[in-house]
């Protein structure tokens, strides 16, 4: 699995067309050539979706199955708006049988809720939370879809505030996800505006507690070990997965890239954030969808004219 995952990442890395090609194969369970068919007849994308949704049926003992599926979907979606849009179109539920279509994004949150309730291996919840983080960063439309299901916010708050029975790493991932939801809740027609989210952030959670949870995740030996694996400072980076691995290299890279802007954004009020002169910097160039600043533009995102002139020294992180 590790070797296969490395092969996929080597193929997709720096290849936005490959990301789009793989995103086009994402289909929900029940489609022709999907979960109802033998695995040999499934497309790459349908296999990934099926694995993420059927962990309860196959048993939670094989946590790595879900973990790798999450990493592969994160690899497909990372920094690519078109791929994120493609994945957002996937719905679960057969209309012909009277089932109401449910976005894959919200179904994943439902899976995370069930994993938490069943007290499964923390890697199950982490795999889903980190995947959703990669999906939603710089993607307001995805945030709007997540907020369509109001129970998602309540679930994240419950995970963040849990004083017992909640893994500290899961708390940190939930806190980072909640902060990203607040930071990128920028769609005009969002079901829950930043003005509505802010009291939840400031009073029910508390910006300080949110940042403490996230900092605890960042400073954990599990996260630091994953960063070491991703940078190749450990000799077994792809030579088998030791018990200490909780995070994949896609999430650690996204986390490091957005951490400083995240820290500032969650301390700003809803109106304050939009008026802040450095907000475009904090969002990585949100006016063109974030990730488009500088020469290392995210694939599939429009460029932000003049963004390169924003000085590093002018950023809150540098002061």
PDB file of C-alpha atoms in Angstrom:
ATOM      1  CA  UNK A   1       0.000   0.000   0.000  1.00  0.00           C
ATOM      2  CA  UNK A   2       2.786   2.416   0.872  1.00  0.00           C
ATOM      3  CA  UNK A   3       4.549   1.730  -2.419  1.00  0.00           C
ATOM      4  CA  UNK A   4       1.315   2.085  -4.412  1.00  0.00           C
ATOM      5  CA  UNK A   5       0.474   5.367  -2.657  1.00  0.00           C
ATOM      6  CA  UNK A   6       3.958   6.703  -3.382  1.00  0.00           C
ATOM      7  CA  UNK A   7       3.529   5.784  -7.042  1.00  0.00           C
ATOM      8  CA  UNK A   8       0.230   7.675  -7.271  1.00  0.00           C
ATOM      9  CA  UNK A   9       1.712  10.737  -5.584  1.00  0.00           C
ATOM     10  CA  UNK A  10       4.733  10.653  -7.885  1.00  0.00           C
ATOM     11  CA  UNK A  11       2.399  10.564 -10.898  1.00  0.00           C
ATOM     12  CA  UNK A  12       0.071  13.312  -9.651  1.00  0.00           C
ATOM     13  CA  UNK A  13       2.703  15.634  -8.181  1.00  0.00           C
ATOM     14  CA  UNK A  14       3.065  18.720 -10.353  1.00  0.00           C
ATOM     15  CA  UNK A  15       0.614  17.213 -12.828  1.00  0.00           C
ATOM     16  CA  UNK A  16      -2.780  18.976 -12.585  1.00  0.00           C
ATOM     17  CA  UNK A  17      -4.060  17.116 -15.638  1.00  0.00           C
ATOM     18  CA  UNK A  18      -3.477  13.832 -13.830  1.00  0.00           C
ATOM     19  CA  UNK A  19      -5.392  15.172 -10.832  1.00  0.00           C
ATOM     20  CA  UNK A  20      -8.316  16.047 -13.096  1.00  0.00           C
ATOM     21  CA  UNK A  21      -8.204  12.649 -14.790  1.00  0.00           C
ATOM     22  CA  UNK A  22      -8.383  10.853 -11.450  1.00  0.00           C
ATOM     23  CA  UNK A  23     -11.063  13.218 -10.125  1.00  0.00           C
ATOM     24  CA  UNK A  24     -13.196  12.328 -13.156  1.00  0.00           C
ATOM     25  CA  UNK A  25     -13.256   8.692 -11.976  1.00  0.00           C
ATOM     26  CA  UNK A  26     -14.793   9.563  -8.601  1.00  0.00           C
ATOM     27  CA  UNK A  27     -18.238   7.946  -8.480  1.00  0.00           C
ATOM     28  CA  UNK A  28     -20.552   7.142  -5.565  1.00  0.00           C
ATOM     29  CA  UNK A  29     -21.249   3.586  -4.364  1.00  0.00           C
ATOM     30  CA  UNK A  30     -24.044   1.953  -6.337  1.00  0.00           C
ATOM     31  CA  UNK A  31     -23.024   3.447  -9.685  1.00  0.00           C
ATOM     32  CA  UNK A  32     -22.129   1.090 -12.480  1.00  0.00           C
ATOM     33  CA  UNK A  33     -18.649  -0.153 -11.867  1.00  0.00           C
ATOM     34  CA  UNK A  34     -18.664   1.003  -8.261  1.00  0.00           C
ATOM     35  CA  UNK A  35     -19.205  -0.631  -4.885  1.00  0.00           C
ATOM     36  CA  UNK A  36     -21.756  -3.147  -6.159  1.00  0.00           C
ATOM     37  CA  UNK A  37     -19.229  -4.547  -8.626  1.00  0.00           C
ATOM     38  CA  UNK A  38     -16.095  -6.562  -7.985  1.00  0.00           C
ATOM     39  CA  UNK A  39     -13.121  -4.359  -7.093  1.00  0.00           C
ATOM     40  CA  UNK A  40     -11.371  -5.339 -10.331  1.00  0.00           C
ATOM     41  CA  UNK A  41     -14.181  -3.615 -12.276  1.00  0.00           C
ATOM     42  CA  UNK A  42     -14.105  -0.359 -10.341  1.00  0.00           C
ATOM     43  CA  UNK A  43     -12.379   2.816 -11.413  1.00  0.00           C
ATOM     44  CA  UNK A  44      -9.665   4.244  -9.187  1.00  0.00           C
ATOM     45  CA  UNK A  45     -11.938   6.987  -7.894  1.00  0.00           C
ATOM     46  CA  UNK A  46     -14.883   4.724  -7.148  1.00  0.00           C
ATOM     47  CA  UNK A  47     -12.607   2.398  -5.169  1.00  0.00           C
ATOM     48  CA  UNK A  48     -11.431   5.301  -3.034  1.00  0.00           C
ATOM     49  CA  UNK A  49     -14.982   6.497  -2.330  1.00  0.00           C
ATOM     50  CA  UNK A  50     -16.185   2.973  -1.545  1.00  0.00           C
ATOM     51  CA  UNK A  51     -13.386   2.352   0.944  1.00  0.00           C
ATOM     52  CA  UNK A  52     -14.084   5.624   2.751  1.00  0.00           C
ATOM     53  CA  UNK A  53     -17.766   4.765   3.143  1.00  0.00           C
ATOM     54  CA  UNK A  54     -17.810   1.029   3.855  1.00  0.00           C
ATOM     55  CA  UNK A  55     -15.340   0.739   6.754  1.00  0.00           C
ATOM     56  CA  UNK A  56     -18.120  -0.334   9.116  1.00  0.00           C
ATOM     57  CA  UNK A  57     -19.069  -3.244   6.854  1.00  0.00           C
ATOM     58  CA  UNK A  58     -15.503  -4.470   6.398  1.00  0.00           C
ATOM     59  CA  UNK A  59     -14.618  -3.973  10.043  1.00  0.00           C
ATOM     60  CA  UNK A  60     -12.556  -1.188  11.575  1.00  0.00           C
ATOM     61  CA  UNK A  61      -9.569  -3.427  12.250  1.00  0.00           C
ATOM     62  CA  UNK A  62      -7.951  -2.516   8.940  1.00  0.00           C
ATOM     63  CA  UNK A  63      -7.575   1.178   9.713  1.00  0.00           C
ATOM     64  CA  UNK A  64      -4.884   1.606   7.095  1.00  0.00           C
ATOM     65  CA  UNK A  65      -7.362   0.846   4.323  1.00  0.00           C
ATOM     66  CA  UNK A  66      -9.307   4.009   5.165  1.00  0.00           C
ATOM     67  CA  UNK A  67      -6.140   5.954   5.972  1.00  0.00           C
ATOM     68  CA  UNK A  68      -4.644   5.339   2.527  1.00  0.00           C
ATOM     69  CA  UNK A  69      -7.946   6.039   0.759  1.00  0.00           C
ATOM     70  CA  UNK A  70      -8.096   9.371   2.567  1.00  0.00           C
ATOM     71  CA  UNK A  71      -4.521  10.193   1.586  1.00  0.00           C
ATOM     72  CA  UNK A  72      -5.165   9.335  -2.066  1.00  0.00           C
ATOM     73  CA  UNK A  73      -8.292  11.485  -2.282  1.00  0.00           C
ATOM     74  CA  UNK A  74      -6.405  14.314  -0.552  1.00  0.00           C
ATOM     75  CA  UNK A  75      -3.684  13.941  -3.189  1.00  0.00           C
ATOM     76  CA  UNK A  76      -6.267  14.282  -5.951  1.00  0.00           C
ATOM     77  CA  UNK A  77      -7.945  17.334  -4.394  1.00  0.00           C
ATOM     78  CA  UNK A  78      -4.955  19.223  -3.062  1.00  0.00           C
ATOM     79  CA  UNK A  79      -4.708  22.822  -4.363  1.00  0.00           C
ATOM     80  CA  UNK A  80      -6.937  22.088  -7.352  1.00  0.00           C
ATOM     81  CA  UNK A  81     -10.251  23.943  -7.437  1.00  0.00           C
ATOM     82  CA  UNK A  82     -11.650  21.981 -10.387  1.00  0.00           C
ATOM     83  CA  UNK A  83     -10.977  18.669  -8.657  1.00  0.00           C
ATOM     84  CA  UNK A  84     -12.616  19.931  -5.482  1.00  0.00           C
ATOM     85  CA  UNK A  85     -15.629  21.031  -7.511  1.00  0.00           C
ATOM     86  CA  UNK A  86     -15.785  17.625  -9.192  1.00  0.00           C
ATOM     87  CA  UNK A  87     -15.750  15.832  -5.850  1.00  0.00           C
ATOM     88  CA  UNK A  88     -18.397  18.208  -4.506  1.00  0.00           C
ATOM     89  CA  UNK A  89     -20.816  16.962  -7.182  1.00  0.00           C
ATOM     90  CA  UNK A  90     -20.750  13.425  -5.775  1.00  0.00           C
ATOM     91  CA  UNK A  91     -23.912  12.548  -3.866  1.00  0.00           C
ATOM     92  CA  UNK A  92     -24.824   9.470  -1.864  1.00  0.00           C
ATOM     93  CA  UNK A  93     -28.351   8.074  -2.119  1.00  0.00           C
ATOM     94  CA  UNK A  94     -30.453   6.454  -4.822  1.00  0.00           C
ATOM     95  CA  UNK A  95     -33.208   8.817  -5.975  1.00  0.00           C
ATOM     96  CA  UNK A  96     -34.970   5.911  -7.734  1.00  0.00           C
ATOM     97  CA  UNK A  97     -35.401   4.229  -4.364  1.00  0.00           C
ATOM     98  CA  UNK A  98     -36.699   7.364  -2.701  1.00  0.00           C
ATOM     99  CA  UNK A  99     -33.426   8.264  -1.016  1.00  0.00           C
ATOM    100  CA  UNK A 100     -32.509  11.907  -0.719  1.00  0.00           C
ATOM    101  CA  UNK A 101     -29.141  12.708  -2.317  1.00  0.00           C
ATOM    102  CA  UNK A 102     -26.550  13.601   0.299  1.00  0.00           C
ATOM    103  CA  UNK A 103     -23.238  15.259  -0.647  1.00  0.00           C
ATOM    104  CA  UNK A 104     -20.186  13.042  -0.215  1.00  0.00           C
ATOM    105  CA  UNK A 105     -18.597  15.801   1.859  1.00  0.00           C
ATOM    106  CA  UNK A 106     -21.349  15.658   4.462  1.00  0.00           C
ATOM    107  CA  UNK A 107     -21.474  11.872   4.318  1.00  0.00           C
ATOM    108  CA  UNK A 108     -17.802  11.861   5.284  1.00  0.00           C
ATOM    109  CA  UNK A 109     -18.622  14.053   8.284  1.00  0.00           C
ATOM    110  CA  UNK A 110     -21.347  11.565   9.187  1.00  0.00           C
ATOM    111  CA  UNK A 111     -18.759   8.781   8.977  1.00  0.00           C
ATOM    112  CA  UNK A 112     -16.471  10.721  11.304  1.00  0.00           C
ATOM    113  CA  UNK A 113     -19.343  11.099  13.756  1.00  0.00           C
ATOM    114  CA  UNK A 114     -19.999   7.357  13.707  1.00  0.00           C
ATOM    115  CA  UNK A 115     -16.299   6.623  14.156  1.00  0.00           C
ATOM    116  CA  UNK A 116     -16.245   8.879  17.230  1.00  0.00           C
ATOM    117  CA  UNK A 117     -19.365   7.264  18.682  1.00  0.00           C
ATOM    118  CA  UNK A 118     -18.007   3.756  18.167  1.00  0.00           C
ATOM    119  CA  UNK A 119     -14.710   4.696  19.850  1.00  0.00           C
ATOM    120  CA  UNK A 120     -12.799   3.285  16.894  1.00  0.00           C
ATOM    121  CA  UNK A 121      -9.086   3.779  16.318  1.00  0.00           C
ATOM    122  CA  UNK A 122      -8.353   7.520  16.318  1.00  0.00           C
ATOM    123  CA  UNK A 123      -6.839   7.158  12.852  1.00  0.00           C
ATOM    124  CA  UNK A 124     -10.321   6.682  11.396  1.00  0.00           C
ATOM    125  CA  UNK A 125     -11.528  10.062  12.619  1.00  0.00           C
ATOM    126  CA  UNK A 126      -8.207  11.681  11.755  1.00  0.00           C
ATOM    127  CA  UNK A 127      -8.238  10.272   8.222  1.00  0.00           C
ATOM    128  CA  UNK A 128     -11.628  11.865   7.581  1.00  0.00           C
ATOM    129  CA  UNK A 129     -10.970  15.172   9.356  1.00  0.00           C
ATOM    130  CA  UNK A 130      -7.636  15.698   7.599  1.00  0.00           C
ATOM    131  CA  UNK A 131      -9.169  14.840   4.214  1.00  0.00           C
ATOM    132  CA  UNK A 132     -11.954  17.382   4.756  1.00  0.00           C
ATOM    133  CA  UNK A 133      -9.373  19.989   5.804  1.00  0.00           C
ATOM    134  CA  UNK A 134      -7.469  19.511   2.543  1.00  0.00           C
ATOM    135  CA  UNK A 135     -10.758  19.686   0.642  1.00  0.00           C
ATOM    136  CA  UNK A 136     -12.072  22.875   2.254  1.00  0.00           C
ATOM    137  CA  UNK A 137      -8.943  24.993   2.520  1.00  0.00           C
ATOM    138  CA  UNK A 138      -9.222  27.836   0.000  1.00  0.00           C
ATOM    139  CA  UNK A 139     -12.622  26.460  -1.102  1.00  0.00           C
ATOM    140  CA  UNK A 140     -15.590  28.559   0.147  1.00  0.00           C
ATOM    141  CA  UNK A 141     -18.113  26.603  -1.915  1.00  0.00           C
ATOM    142  CA  UNK A 142     -17.143  23.423  -0.085  1.00  0.00           C
ATOM    143  CA  UNK A 143     -17.468  25.219   3.248  1.00  0.00           C
ATOM    144  CA  UNK A 144     -20.965  26.301   2.251  1.00  0.00           C
ATOM    145  CA  UNK A 145     -21.881  22.678   1.477  1.00  0.00           C
ATOM    146  CA  UNK A 146     -20.584  21.502   4.841  1.00  0.00           C
ATOM    147  CA  UNK A 147     -22.624  24.202   6.577  1.00  0.00           C
ATOM    148  CA  UNK A 148     -25.757  22.999   4.769  1.00  0.00           C
ATOM    149  CA  UNK A 149     -25.800  20.270   7.422  1.00  0.00           C
ATOM    150  CA  UNK A 150     -26.011  22.231  10.672  1.00  0.00           C
ATOM    151  CA  UNK A 151     -25.141  19.197  12.798  1.00  0.00           C
ATOM    152  CA  UNK A 152     -21.593  19.321  11.389  1.00  0.00           C
ATOM    153  CA  UNK A 153     -20.788  22.455  13.376  1.00  0.00           C
ATOM    154  CA  UNK A 154     -22.283  20.994  16.568  1.00  0.00           C
ATOM    155  CA  UNK A 155     -20.237  17.815  16.061  1.00  0.00           C
ATOM    156  CA  UNK A 156     -16.984  19.723  15.613  1.00  0.00           C
ATOM    157  CA  UNK A 157     -17.660  21.828  18.715  1.00  0.00           C
ATOM    158  CA  UNK A 158     -18.381  18.642  20.655  1.00  0.00           C
ATOM    159  CA  UNK A 159     -15.071  17.148  19.541  1.00  0.00           C
ATOM    160  CA  UNK A 160     -13.122  20.306  20.364  1.00  0.00           C
ATOM    161  CA  UNK A 161     -14.682  20.814  23.805  1.00  0.00           C
ATOM    162  CA  UNK A 162     -14.665  17.164  24.851  1.00  0.00           C
ATOM    163  CA  UNK A 163     -12.891  16.908  28.193  1.00  0.00           C
ATOM    164  CA  UNK A 164     -12.732  13.129  28.300  1.00  0.00           C
ATOM    165  CA  UNK A 165     -12.911  10.301  25.832  1.00  0.00           C
ATOM    166  CA  UNK A 166     -11.716  12.438  22.901  1.00  0.00           C
ATOM    167  CA  UNK A 167      -8.237  11.805  21.542  1.00  0.00           C
ATOM    168  CA  UNK A 168      -6.062  14.957  21.723  1.00  0.00           C
ATOM    169  CA  UNK A 169      -5.030  14.545  18.078  1.00  0.00           C
ATOM    170  CA  UNK A 170      -8.673  14.267  17.007  1.00  0.00           C
ATOM    171  CA  UNK A 171      -9.448  17.386  19.043  1.00  0.00           C
ATOM    172  CA  UNK A 172      -6.671  19.249  17.255  1.00  0.00           C
ATOM    173  CA  UNK A 173      -7.803  18.125  13.806  1.00  0.00           C
ATOM    174  CA  UNK A 174     -11.411  19.068  14.610  1.00  0.00           C
ATOM    175  CA  UNK A 175     -10.236  22.474  15.853  1.00  0.00           C
ATOM    176  CA  UNK A 176      -8.200  23.082  12.698  1.00  0.00           C
ATOM    177  CA  UNK A 177     -11.158  22.084  10.543  1.00  0.00           C
ATOM    178  CA  UNK A 178     -13.538  24.338  12.463  1.00  0.00           C
ATOM    179  CA  UNK A 179     -11.122  27.254  12.110  1.00  0.00           C
ATOM    180  CA  UNK A 180     -10.828  26.659   8.361  1.00  0.00           C
ATOM    181  CA  UNK A 181     -14.620  26.633   8.088  1.00  0.00           C
ATOM    182  CA  UNK A 182     -14.726  30.027   9.794  1.00  0.00           C
ATOM    183  CA  UNK A 183     -11.802  31.387   7.766  1.00  0.00           C
ATOM    184  CA  UNK A 184     -13.163  30.369   4.364  1.00  0.00           C
ATOM    185  CA  UNK A 185     -16.888  30.876   4.962  1.00  0.00           C
ATOM    186  CA  UNK A 186     -16.977  33.495   2.220  1.00  0.00           C
ATOM    187  CA  UNK A 187     -19.780  32.423  -0.122  1.00  0.00           C
ATOM    188  CA  UNK A 188     -22.495  35.098  -0.454  1.00  0.00           C
ATOM    189  CA  UNK A 189     -25.248  32.478  -0.117  1.00  0.00           C
ATOM    190  CA  UNK A 190     -23.679  30.515   2.732  1.00  0.00           C
ATOM    191  CA  UNK A 191     -26.220  28.733   4.990  1.00  0.00           C
ATOM    192  CA  UNK A 192     -24.367  29.993   8.072  1.00  0.00           C
ATOM    193  CA  UNK A 193     -22.532  33.289   7.759  1.00  0.00           C
ATOM    194  CA  UNK A 194     -19.333  34.237   9.549  1.00  0.00           C
ATOM    195  CA  UNK A 195     -21.472  36.511  11.715  1.00  0.00           C
ATOM    196  CA  UNK A 196     -23.370  33.415  12.865  1.00  0.00           C
ATOM    197  CA  UNK A 197     -20.228  31.320  13.312  1.00  0.00           C
ATOM    198  CA  UNK A 198     -18.315  33.938  15.258  1.00  0.00           C
ATOM    199  CA  UNK A 199     -20.314  33.637  18.531  1.00  0.00           C
ATOM    200  CA  UNK A 200     -19.772  29.869  18.406  1.00  0.00           C
ATOM    201  CA  UNK A 201     -16.050  30.372  17.864  1.00  0.00           C
ATOM    202  CA  UNK A 202     -15.625  33.104  20.465  1.00  0.00           C
ATOM    203  CA  UNK A 203     -17.993  31.880  23.197  1.00  0.00           C
ATOM    204  CA  UNK A 204     -18.777  28.171  22.884  1.00  0.00           C
ATOM    205  CA  UNK A 205     -15.245  27.216  21.868  1.00  0.00           C
ATOM    206  CA  UNK A 206     -13.049  30.218  22.517  1.00  0.00           C
ATOM    207  CA  UNK A 207     -10.303  31.336  20.144  1.00  0.00           C
ATOM    208  CA  UNK A 208      -7.650  30.630  22.768  1.00  0.00           C
ATOM    209  CA  UNK A 209      -8.840  27.085  23.343  1.00  0.00           C
ATOM    210  CA  UNK A 210      -9.120  26.499  19.596  1.00  0.00           C
ATOM    211  CA  UNK A 211      -5.531  27.596  19.076  1.00  0.00           C
ATOM    212  CA  UNK A 212      -4.315  25.554  22.038  1.00  0.00           C
ATOM    213  CA  UNK A 213      -5.916  22.424  20.561  1.00  0.00           C
ATOM    214  CA  UNK A 214      -4.305  23.068  17.188  1.00  0.00           C
ATOM    215  CA  UNK A 215      -0.917  23.913  18.696  1.00  0.00           C
ATOM    216  CA  UNK A 216      -1.034  20.710  20.726  1.00  0.00           C
ATOM    217  CA  UNK A 217      -1.555  18.800  17.485  1.00  0.00           C
ATOM    218  CA  UNK A 218       1.312  20.661  15.798  1.00  0.00           C
ATOM    219  CA  UNK A 219       3.678  19.969  18.701  1.00  0.00           C
ATOM    220  CA  UNK A 220       2.680  16.315  19.121  1.00  0.00           C
ATOM    221  CA  UNK A 221       5.269  13.627  18.455  1.00  0.00           C
ATOM    222  CA  UNK A 222       2.817  12.042  16.010  1.00  0.00           C
ATOM    223  CA  UNK A 223       2.610  15.168  13.850  1.00  0.00           C
ATOM    224  CA  UNK A 224       6.333  15.860  14.041  1.00  0.00           C
ATOM    225  CA  UNK A 225       7.059  12.254  13.093  1.00  0.00           C
ATOM    226  CA  UNK A 226       4.772  12.584  10.051  1.00  0.00           C
ATOM    227  CA  UNK A 227       6.555  15.796   9.044  1.00  0.00           C
ATOM    228  CA  UNK A 228       9.844  13.918   9.268  1.00  0.00           C
ATOM    229  CA  UNK A 229       8.525  11.122   7.080  1.00  0.00           C
ATOM    230  CA  UNK A 230       7.268  13.605   4.493  1.00  0.00           C
ATOM    231  CA  UNK A 231      10.612  15.409   4.372  1.00  0.00           C
ATOM    232  CA  UNK A 232      12.540  12.163   4.061  1.00  0.00           C
ATOM    233  CA  UNK A 233      14.434  12.584   7.326  1.00  0.00           C
ATOM    234  CA  UNK A 234      13.357   9.085   8.362  1.00  0.00           C
ATOM    235  CA  UNK A 235      14.923   6.226   6.455  1.00  0.00           C
ATOM    236  CA  UNK A 236      11.670   4.239   6.328  1.00  0.00           C
ATOM    237  CA  UNK A 237       9.657   7.020   4.691  1.00  0.00           C
ATOM    238  CA  UNK A 238       8.105   4.592   2.230  1.00  0.00           C
ATOM    239  CA  UNK A 239       9.507   1.322   3.481  1.00  0.00           C
ATOM    240  CA  UNK A 240       6.506   0.279   5.554  1.00  0.00           C
ATOM    241  CA  UNK A 241       4.302   2.180   7.976  1.00  0.00           C
ATOM    242  CA  UNK A 242       5.266   2.087  11.665  1.00  0.00           C
ATOM    243  CA  UNK A 243       2.696   2.298  14.433  1.00  0.00           C
ATOM    244  CA  UNK A 244       3.470   5.983  15.106  1.00  0.00           C
ATOM    245  CA  UNK A 245       2.039   7.316  11.819  1.00  0.00           C
ATOM    246  CA  UNK A 246      -1.209   9.222  12.201  1.00  0.00           C
ATOM    247  CA  UNK A 247      -0.940  11.923   9.521  1.00  0.00           C
ATOM    248  CA  UNK A 248      -0.176  11.792   5.813  1.00  0.00           C
ATOM    249  CA  UNK A 249       2.185  14.089   3.933  1.00  0.00           C
ATOM    250  CA  UNK A 250      -0.604  15.950   2.109  1.00  0.00           C
ATOM    251  CA  UNK A 251      -2.199  17.126   5.338  1.00  0.00           C
ATOM    252  CA  UNK A 252       1.101  18.039   6.999  1.00  0.00           C
ATOM    253  CA  UNK A 253       2.071  20.170   3.991  1.00  0.00           C
ATOM    254  CA  UNK A 254      -1.316  21.925   3.901  1.00  0.00           C
ATOM    255  CA  UNK A 255      -1.186  22.469   7.655  1.00  0.00           C
ATOM    256  CA  UNK A 256       2.277  24.033   7.549  1.00  0.00           C
ATOM    257  CA  UNK A 257       1.345  26.246   4.608  1.00  0.00           C
ATOM    258  CA  UNK A 258      -1.792  27.673   6.239  1.00  0.00           C
ATOM    259  CA  UNK A 259      -0.969  27.566   9.963  1.00  0.00           C
ATOM    260  CA  UNK A 260       0.169  31.185  10.415  1.00  0.00           C
ATOM    261  CA  UNK A 261      -2.711  32.669   8.439  1.00  0.00           C
ATOM    262  CA  UNK A 262      -5.110  30.381  10.308  1.00  0.00           C
ATOM    263  CA  UNK A 263      -3.859  31.628  13.686  1.00  0.00           C
ATOM    264  CA  UNK A 264      -4.523  35.235  12.742  1.00  0.00           C
ATOM    265  CA  UNK A 265      -7.829  34.629  10.948  1.00  0.00           C
ATOM    266  CA  UNK A 266      -9.567  32.906  13.892  1.00  0.00           C
ATOM    267  CA  UNK A 267      -8.828  35.901  16.122  1.00  0.00           C
ATOM    268  CA  UNK A 268     -10.496  38.344  13.742  1.00  0.00           C
ATOM    269  CA  UNK A 269     -14.162  39.200  13.892  1.00  0.00           C
ATOM    270  CA  UNK A 270     -16.272  38.539  10.791  1.00  0.00           C
ATOM    271  CA  UNK A 271     -16.219  42.169   9.628  1.00  0.00           C
ATOM    272  CA  UNK A 272     -12.682  42.716  10.824  1.00  0.00           C
ATOM    273  CA  UNK A 273     -11.359  39.887   8.682  1.00  0.00           C
ATOM    274  CA  UNK A 274     -12.758  41.237   5.450  1.00  0.00           C
ATOM    275  CA  UNK A 275     -11.524  44.773   6.186  1.00  0.00           C
ATOM    276  CA  UNK A 276      -8.025  43.715   7.279  1.00  0.00           C
ATOM    277  CA  UNK A 277      -5.492  44.978   4.681  1.00  0.00           C
ATOM    278  CA  UNK A 278      -3.504  41.767   5.003  1.00  0.00           C
ATOM    279  CA  UNK A 279      -6.503  39.470   4.539  1.00  0.00           C
ATOM    280  CA  UNK A 280      -5.566  38.634   0.953  1.00  0.00           C
ATOM    281  CA  UNK A 281      -2.194  37.527   2.266  1.00  0.00           C
ATOM    282  CA  UNK A 282      -3.749  35.502   5.070  1.00  0.00           C
ATOM    283  CA  UNK A 283      -5.947  33.682   2.583  1.00  0.00           C
ATOM    284  CA  UNK A 284      -3.025  32.989   0.260  1.00  0.00           C
ATOM    285  CA  UNK A 285      -4.630  35.209  -2.382  1.00  0.00           C
ATOM    286  CA  UNK A 286      -8.295  34.572  -1.754  1.00  0.00           C
ATOM    287  CA  UNK A 287      -9.462  36.919  -4.505  1.00  0.00           C
ATOM    288  CA  UNK A 288      -8.296  34.364  -7.062  1.00  0.00           C
ATOM    289  CA  UNK A 289      -9.010  31.424  -4.812  1.00  0.00           C
ATOM    290  CA  UNK A 290      -6.214  30.871  -2.355  1.00  0.00           C
ATOM    291  CA  UNK A 291      -2.960  29.244  -3.255  1.00  0.00           C
ATOM    292  CA  UNK A 292      -2.462  31.415  -6.323  1.00  0.00           C
ATOM    293  CA  UNK A 293       0.144  33.790  -4.903  1.00  0.00           C
ATOM    294  CA  UNK A 294       3.695  33.696  -6.239  1.00  0.00           C
ATOM    295  CA  UNK A 295       5.400  31.373  -8.680  1.00  0.00           C
ATOM    296  CA  UNK A 296       4.186  28.222  -6.958  1.00  0.00           C
ATOM    297  CA  UNK A 297       0.581  28.710  -8.013  1.00  0.00           C
ATOM    298  CA  UNK A 298      -1.832  25.953  -7.121  1.00  0.00           C
ATOM    299  CA  UNK A 299      -2.922  23.991 -10.187  1.00  0.00           C
ATOM    300  CA  UNK A 300      -6.416  24.748 -11.362  1.00  0.00           C
ATOM    301  CA  UNK A 301      -6.614  28.162  -9.693  1.00  0.00           C
ATOM    302  CA  UNK A 302      -6.754  31.560 -11.383  1.00  0.00           C
ATOM    303  CA  UNK A 303      -3.848  33.913 -10.700  1.00  0.00           C
ATOM    304  CA  UNK A 304      -4.178  36.972  -8.514  1.00  0.00           C
ATOM    305  CA  UNK A 305      -2.884  40.005 -10.364  1.00  0.00           C
ATOM    306  CA  UNK A 306      -0.397  41.963  -8.302  1.00  0.00           C
ATOM    307  CA  UNK A 307      -0.369  39.404  -5.473  1.00  0.00           C
ATOM    308  CA  UNK A 308       3.338  38.839  -5.877  1.00  0.00           C
ATOM    309  CA  UNK A 309       3.912  42.395  -4.749  1.00  0.00           C
ATOM    310  CA  UNK A 310       2.466  41.680  -1.311  1.00  0.00           C
ATOM    311  CA  UNK A 311       5.495  41.803   0.936  1.00  0.00           C
ATOM    312  CA  UNK A 312       6.265  39.009   3.325  1.00  0.00           C
ATOM    313  CA  UNK A 313       7.236  41.650   5.831  1.00  0.00           C
ATOM    314  CA  UNK A 314       3.728  43.085   5.654  1.00  0.00           C
ATOM    315  CA  UNK A 315       2.152  39.850   6.849  1.00  0.00           C
ATOM    316  CA  UNK A 316       0.958  39.479  10.451  1.00  0.00           C
ATOM    317  CA  UNK A 317       3.158  36.393  10.781  1.00  0.00           C
ATOM    318  CA  UNK A 318       6.253  38.478  10.136  1.00  0.00           C
ATOM    319  CA  UNK A 319       5.515  41.159  12.690  1.00  0.00           C
TER     320      UNK A 319
END
